[in-house]
Coordinates of C-alpha atoms in Angstrom, one line a residue:
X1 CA 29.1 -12.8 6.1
X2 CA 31.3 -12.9 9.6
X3 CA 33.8 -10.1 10.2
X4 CA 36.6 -11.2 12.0
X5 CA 38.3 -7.7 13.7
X6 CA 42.2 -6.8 13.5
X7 CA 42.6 -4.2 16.0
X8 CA 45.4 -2.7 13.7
X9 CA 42.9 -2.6 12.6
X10 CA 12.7 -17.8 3.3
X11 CA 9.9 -18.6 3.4
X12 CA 8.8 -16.1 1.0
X13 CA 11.0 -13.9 -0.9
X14 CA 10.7 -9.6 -0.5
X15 CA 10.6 -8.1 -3.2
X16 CA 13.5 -6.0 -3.9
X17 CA 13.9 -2.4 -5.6
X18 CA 15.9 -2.8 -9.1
X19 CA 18.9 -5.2 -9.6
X20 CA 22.4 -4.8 -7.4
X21 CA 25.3 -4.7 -9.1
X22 CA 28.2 -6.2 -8.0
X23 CA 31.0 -3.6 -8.6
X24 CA 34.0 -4.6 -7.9
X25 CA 35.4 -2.9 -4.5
X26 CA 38.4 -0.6 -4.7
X27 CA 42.0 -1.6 -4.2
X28 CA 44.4 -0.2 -1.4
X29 CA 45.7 3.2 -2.2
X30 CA 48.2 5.5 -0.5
X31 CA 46.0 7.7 0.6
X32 CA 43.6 4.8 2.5
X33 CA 46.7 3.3 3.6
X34 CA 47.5 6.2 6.0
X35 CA 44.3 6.8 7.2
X36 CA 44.3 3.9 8.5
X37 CA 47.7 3.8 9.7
X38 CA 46.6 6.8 11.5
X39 CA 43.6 5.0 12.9
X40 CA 40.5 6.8 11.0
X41 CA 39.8 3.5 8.7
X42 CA 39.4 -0.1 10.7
X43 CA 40.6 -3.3 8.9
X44 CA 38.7 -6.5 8.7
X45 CA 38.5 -10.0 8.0
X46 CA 35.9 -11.7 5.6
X47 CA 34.7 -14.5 7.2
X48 CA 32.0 -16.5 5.1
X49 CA 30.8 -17.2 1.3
X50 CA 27.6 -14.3 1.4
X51 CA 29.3 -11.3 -0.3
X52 CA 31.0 -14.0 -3.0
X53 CA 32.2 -13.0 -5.9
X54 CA 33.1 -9.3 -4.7
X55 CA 34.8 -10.4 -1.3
X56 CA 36.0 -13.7 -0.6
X57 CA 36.5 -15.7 2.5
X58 CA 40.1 -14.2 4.2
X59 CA 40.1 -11.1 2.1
X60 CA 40.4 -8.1 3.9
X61 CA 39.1 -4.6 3.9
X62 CA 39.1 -1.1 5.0
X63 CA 35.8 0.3 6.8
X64 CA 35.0 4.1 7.2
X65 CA 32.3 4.5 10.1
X66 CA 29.0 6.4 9.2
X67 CA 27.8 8.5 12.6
X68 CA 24.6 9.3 10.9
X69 CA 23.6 6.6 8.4
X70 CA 20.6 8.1 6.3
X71 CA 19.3 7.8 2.8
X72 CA 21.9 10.7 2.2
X73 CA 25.2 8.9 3.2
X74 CA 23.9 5.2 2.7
X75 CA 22.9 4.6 -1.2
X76 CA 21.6 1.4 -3.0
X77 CA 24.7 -0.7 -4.2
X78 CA 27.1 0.4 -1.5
X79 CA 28.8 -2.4 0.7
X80 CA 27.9 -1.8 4.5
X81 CA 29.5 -3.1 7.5
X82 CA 27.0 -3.4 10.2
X83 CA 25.8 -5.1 13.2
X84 CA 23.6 -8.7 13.1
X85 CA 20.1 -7.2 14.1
X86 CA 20.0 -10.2 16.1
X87 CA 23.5 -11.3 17.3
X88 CA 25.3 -8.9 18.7
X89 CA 28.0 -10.8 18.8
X90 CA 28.2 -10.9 14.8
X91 CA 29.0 -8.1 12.5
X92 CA 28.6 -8.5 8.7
X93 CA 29.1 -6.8 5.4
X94 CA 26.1 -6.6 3.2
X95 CA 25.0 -4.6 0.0
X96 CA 22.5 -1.8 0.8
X97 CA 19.9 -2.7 -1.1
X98 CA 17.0 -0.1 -0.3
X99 CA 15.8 2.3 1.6
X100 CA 11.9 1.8 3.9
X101 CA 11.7 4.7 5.4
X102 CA 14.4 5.0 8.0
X103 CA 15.5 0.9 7.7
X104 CA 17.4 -0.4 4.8
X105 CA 17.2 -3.6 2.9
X106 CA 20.7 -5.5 3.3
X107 CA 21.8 -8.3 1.1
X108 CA 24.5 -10.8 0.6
X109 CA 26.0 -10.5 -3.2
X110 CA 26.0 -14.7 -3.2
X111 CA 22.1 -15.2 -2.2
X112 CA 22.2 -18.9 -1.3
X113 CA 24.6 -18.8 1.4
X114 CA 23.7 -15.2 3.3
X115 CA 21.5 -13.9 5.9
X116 CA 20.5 -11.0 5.2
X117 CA 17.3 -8.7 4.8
X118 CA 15.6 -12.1 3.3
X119 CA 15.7 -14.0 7.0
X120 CA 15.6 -10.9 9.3
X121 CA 13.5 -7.8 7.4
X122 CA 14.5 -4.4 6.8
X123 CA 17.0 -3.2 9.4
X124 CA 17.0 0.2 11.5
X125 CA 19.7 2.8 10.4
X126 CA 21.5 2.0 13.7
X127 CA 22.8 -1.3 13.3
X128 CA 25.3 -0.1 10.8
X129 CA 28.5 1.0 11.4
X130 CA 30.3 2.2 8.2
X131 CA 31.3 0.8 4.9
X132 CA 33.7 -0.9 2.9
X133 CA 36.0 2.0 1.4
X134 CA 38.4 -0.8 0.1
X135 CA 40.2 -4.2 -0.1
X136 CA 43.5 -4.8 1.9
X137 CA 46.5 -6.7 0.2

C-alpha cells in the first residue's frame, strides 16, 4: 500500500506465525489531534487496496515514529508504516506479522493485491518508520 505524505502532515508462500487479526484502527481523538497539530504525529494518505478492509484507498491516518524498532516496541498485529525494502521512493503500511530475529515479517491485510513480506522476505528493523496510532476524518 502507497502513502501519499501531507506535510501538515509468490512463488511459494512463507509460512507465517499464527493468524492476524484485523482490528479495527482507532478513531481521531483530542488528544492525537494536538499532537499532531503540534507536529509529534505525521498525517498520511492511503494510497492502494493492500491493507483493505482496515484502511481504504483515500483514508487517512496518524503515524507516531519508532527510533528504535525492536521486538519490544513493534508486536505481531500492529500496523507499521515503513519504507519499501526496495523502492525508496515508496513507503507503505503493513501489519507486523513476526519477528526473525532482528527483521520482521510485514503483510498486507487484503493478500491478493499487496507486496509485502510474501514478494520481498523478512525486512531489517530499519526500514520502518513508525505506526499507525489512528485514522483521520
Amino acid at each position: 500500500m502507497k502513502i501519499d505524505s501531507h506535510e501538515s502532515a509468490l512463488d511459494s508462500e512463507p509460512e507465517i506465525q499464527g493468524a492476524l487479526s484485523f482490528q479495527q484502527v482507532q478513531t481521531l481523538t483530542l488528544k492525537n489531534f494536538i499532537f499532531w497539530v503540534l507536529g509529534r504525529l505525521a498525517r498520511r494518505r492511503i494510497i492502494g487496496e493492500s491493507m483493505r478492509p482496515t484502511l481504504d484507498p483515500g483514508q487517512e491516518v496518524l503515524i507516531q515514529s519508532i527510533d528504535s524498532p525492536s521486538p519490544n516496541t513493534v508486536t505481531k498485529g500492529m500496523l507499521l508504516y515503513l519504507q519499501h525494502p526496495l523502492n525508496a521512493d515508496i513507503q507503505m503500511v503493513k501489519r507486523c506479522s513476526h519477528w526473525e530475529g532482528t527483521k520482521v515479517w510485514v503483510l498486507g491485510d487484503n493478500a491478493k493485491d499487496s507486496t509485502d513480506s510474501r514478494q520481498f522476505g523478512a525486512i531489517a528493523s530499519h526500514f520502518i518508520l513508525g505506526h499507525v496510532i489512528c485514522t483521520f476524518p
